[in-house]
């Protein structure tokens, strides 16, 4: 169980916090990220290849905004304090909805809204608490570029080996 009662967590539904600032889409970082995810596509390395594929310039791989969680992009007030024990938190569902591709040269800001909190009984991990967070990434002009939705799950107890 989280250190905060479910009703207190549910009272935060609808709250929004700035969770990423100055997320610069840099050419070198895009190339490093593409190598890290083992994506050999030339569009992440070569502007000519990107333009031949129909992009304005070098795009970032689809999950690049996961780097927004690196400390250099997280403001001092880093958002929600759900009271989850990090040792019992697992990453649930993740989804991205793009308005346009991310391009080298973009600088993004992320504002995250807690959209839902609920609990379910689990078999091996006890009662599980789910927190659904939606981050709207905007560019320098304030236009929405993408929405990333993720679910954090805190298990009620440590999951034992062999639990599903």
Coordinates of C-alpha atoms in Angstrom, one line a residue:
X1 CA 0.0 0.0 0.0
X2 CA 1.3 3.5 -0.7
X3 CA 2.2 5.7 2.2
X4 CA -0.9 7.9 1.2
X5 CA -4.5 6.7 1.4
X6 CA -6.2 6.0 -1.9
X7 CA -8.6 8.9 -1.4
X8 CA -5.7 11.3 -1.0
X9 CA -4.2 10.0 -4.2
X10 CA -7.5 10.3 -6.0
X11 CA -7.9 13.9 -4.9
X12 CA -4.8 14.6 -7.0
X13 CA -6.5 13.4 -10.2
X14 CA -6.6 16.3 -12.6
X15 CA -3.5 18.0 -11.1
X16 CA -0.8 19.0 -13.6
X17 CA 2.9 19.6 -12.9
X18 CA 5.7 20.6 -15.1
X19 CA 7.9 17.5 -15.3
X20 CA 10.4 18.3 -18.1
X21 CA 12.0 21.5 -19.2
X22 CA 14.5 22.3 -22.0
X23 CA 14.4 18.8 -23.5
X24 CA 16.6 19.6 -26.5
X25 CA 16.4 17.2 -29.4
X26 CA 20.1 17.1 -30.2
X27 CA 21.6 15.3 -33.2
X28 CA 24.2 13.4 -31.1
X29 CA 21.7 12.3 -28.5
X30 CA 19.3 11.1 -31.3
X31 CA 22.1 9.0 -32.8
X32 CA 23.1 7.6 -29.3
X33 CA 19.4 6.8 -28.5
X34 CA 19.0 5.0 -31.9
X35 CA 22.1 2.9 -31.2
X36 CA 20.9 2.2 -27.7
X37 CA 17.6 0.8 -28.9
X38 CA 19.4 -1.1 -31.8
X39 CA 17.5 0.8 -34.5
X40 CA 19.9 0.9 -37.5
X41 CA 17.7 3.3 -39.6
X42 CA 19.8 5.9 -41.4
X43 CA 17.1 8.5 -40.8
X44 CA 18.4 9.0 -37.3
X45 CA 21.9 9.6 -38.4
X46 CA 21.9 11.3 -41.8
X47 CA 19.8 14.3 -42.8
X48 CA 19.8 13.3 -46.5
X49 CA 18.4 9.9 -45.6
X50 CA 15.8 11.6 -43.4
X51 CA 14.7 14.0 -46.2
X52 CA 14.6 11.2 -48.7
X53 CA 12.2 9.4 -46.3
X54 CA 9.9 12.4 -46.2
X55 CA 11.0 14.1 -43.0
X56 CA 11.9 17.8 -42.7
X57 CA 15.2 16.9 -41.0
X58 CA 16.5 14.1 -38.7
X59 CA 13.7 12.8 -36.6
X60 CA 14.0 11.3 -33.1
X61 CA 13.1 7.7 -32.5
X62 CA 9.5 7.3 -31.3
X63 CA 10.3 6.7 -27.6
X64 CA 13.0 9.4 -27.4
X65 CA 11.0 11.4 -24.8
X66 CA 11.7 8.8 -22.2
X67 CA 15.0 10.8 -21.8
X68 CA 12.8 13.6 -20.3
X69 CA 13.2 11.7 -17.1
X70 CA 16.9 12.3 -17.0
X71 CA 17.8 14.7 -14.1
X72 CA 19.0 17.5 -16.3
X73 CA 15.4 18.0 -17.7
X74 CA 13.5 17.5 -14.5
X75 CA 12.6 20.8 -12.7
X76 CA 13.4 21.1 -9.0
X77 CA 9.7 20.6 -8.2
X78 CA 9.6 17.2 -10.0
X79 CA 5.9 16.7 -9.9
X80 CA 3.8 14.2 -8.1
X81 CA 4.6 12.7 -4.7
X82 CA 2.4 9.6 -4.8
X83 CA 4.1 8.0 -1.8
X84 CA 4.9 4.9 -3.8
X85 CA 7.8 2.7 -2.5
X86 CA 10.3 2.7 -5.4
X87 CA 11.3 -0.9 -4.5
X88 CA 7.8 -2.0 -5.3
X89 CA 7.0 0.1 -8.3
X90 CA 6.8 -1.5 -11.8
X91 CA 6.2 0.2 -15.1
X92 CA 2.8 -0.6 -16.6
X93 CA 1.4 0.4 -19.9
X94 CA 3.0 3.1 -22.1
X95 CA 1.5 4.8 -25.1
X96 CA 2.4 7.7 -27.4
X97 CA 0.2 9.8 -29.6
X98 CA 2.1 12.0 -32.0
X99 CA 0.9 15.3 -33.5
X100 CA 4.1 15.4 -35.6
X101 CA 7.5 13.8 -35.5
X102 CA 10.1 15.1 -33.1
X103 CA 13.0 16.8 -35.0
X104 CA 16.6 17.6 -34.2
X105 CA 16.5 21.3 -33.2
X106 CA 13.2 21.0 -31.2
X107 CA 13.2 21.9 -27.6
X108 CA 10.3 20.4 -25.6
X109 CA 8.5 21.1 -22.3
X110 CA 6.5 18.4 -20.6
X111 CA 3.5 19.0 -18.4
X112 CA 2.2 15.9 -16.7
X113 CA -1.4 15.3 -15.5
X114 CA -2.5 12.6 -13.1
X115 CA -5.5 11.2 -15.0
X116 CA -6.5 8.2 -12.8
X117 CA -5.6 6.3 -9.6
X118 CA -7.2 3.0 -8.7
X119 CA -6.5 -0.3 -6.9
X120 CA -6.9 -3.9 -7.9
X121 CA -6.2 -7.1 -6.0
X122 CA -3.2 -9.0 -7.3
X123 CA -2.3 -12.6 -6.7
X124 CA 1.4 -12.5 -5.8
X125 CA 1.9 -8.8 -5.0
X126 CA -1.2 -8.1 -2.9
X127 CA -3.3 -5.0 -3.6
X128 CA -1.8 -3.0 -6.5
X129 CA -2.2 0.7 -6.8
X130 CA -2.2 2.1 -10.4
X131 CA -1.4 5.7 -11.3
X132 CA -2.0 6.8 -14.9
X133 CA 0.0 9.8 -15.9
X134 CA -0.4 11.8 -19.1
X135 CA 2.5 14.1 -20.3
X136 CA 1.8 16.7 -23.0
X137 CA 5.0 17.7 -24.7
X138 CA 5.0 21.1 -26.4
X139 CA 7.6 22.8 -28.6
X140 CA 9.1 26.3 -28.3
X141 CA 6.0 27.8 -29.9
X142 CA 3.7 26.1 -27.4
X143 CA 2.3 23.6 -29.9
X144 CA 1.5 20.1 -28.7
X145 CA 3.9 17.7 -30.3
X146 CA 3.0 14.5 -28.5
X147 CA 1.1 13.0 -25.6
X148 CA 2.8 10.2 -23.6
X149 CA 0.6 8.2 -21.3
X150 CA 2.1 5.8 -18.8
X151 CA 1.0 3.7 -15.8
X152 CA 3.0 3.3 -12.6
X153 CA 2.0 0.3 -10.5
X154 CA 2.9 -0.1 -6.9
X155 CA 2.5 -3.7 -5.6
X156 CA 1.2 -4.2 -2.1
X157 CA 4.2 -6.4 -1.2
X158 CA 7.4 -7.6 -2.8
X159 CA 6.7 -10.0 -5.7
X160 CA 8.2 -13.4 -5.0
X161 CA 10.1 -15.4 -7.7
X162 CA 7.6 -17.4 -9.6
X163 CA 4.7 -14.9 -9.1
X164 CA 3.0 -13.7 -12.3

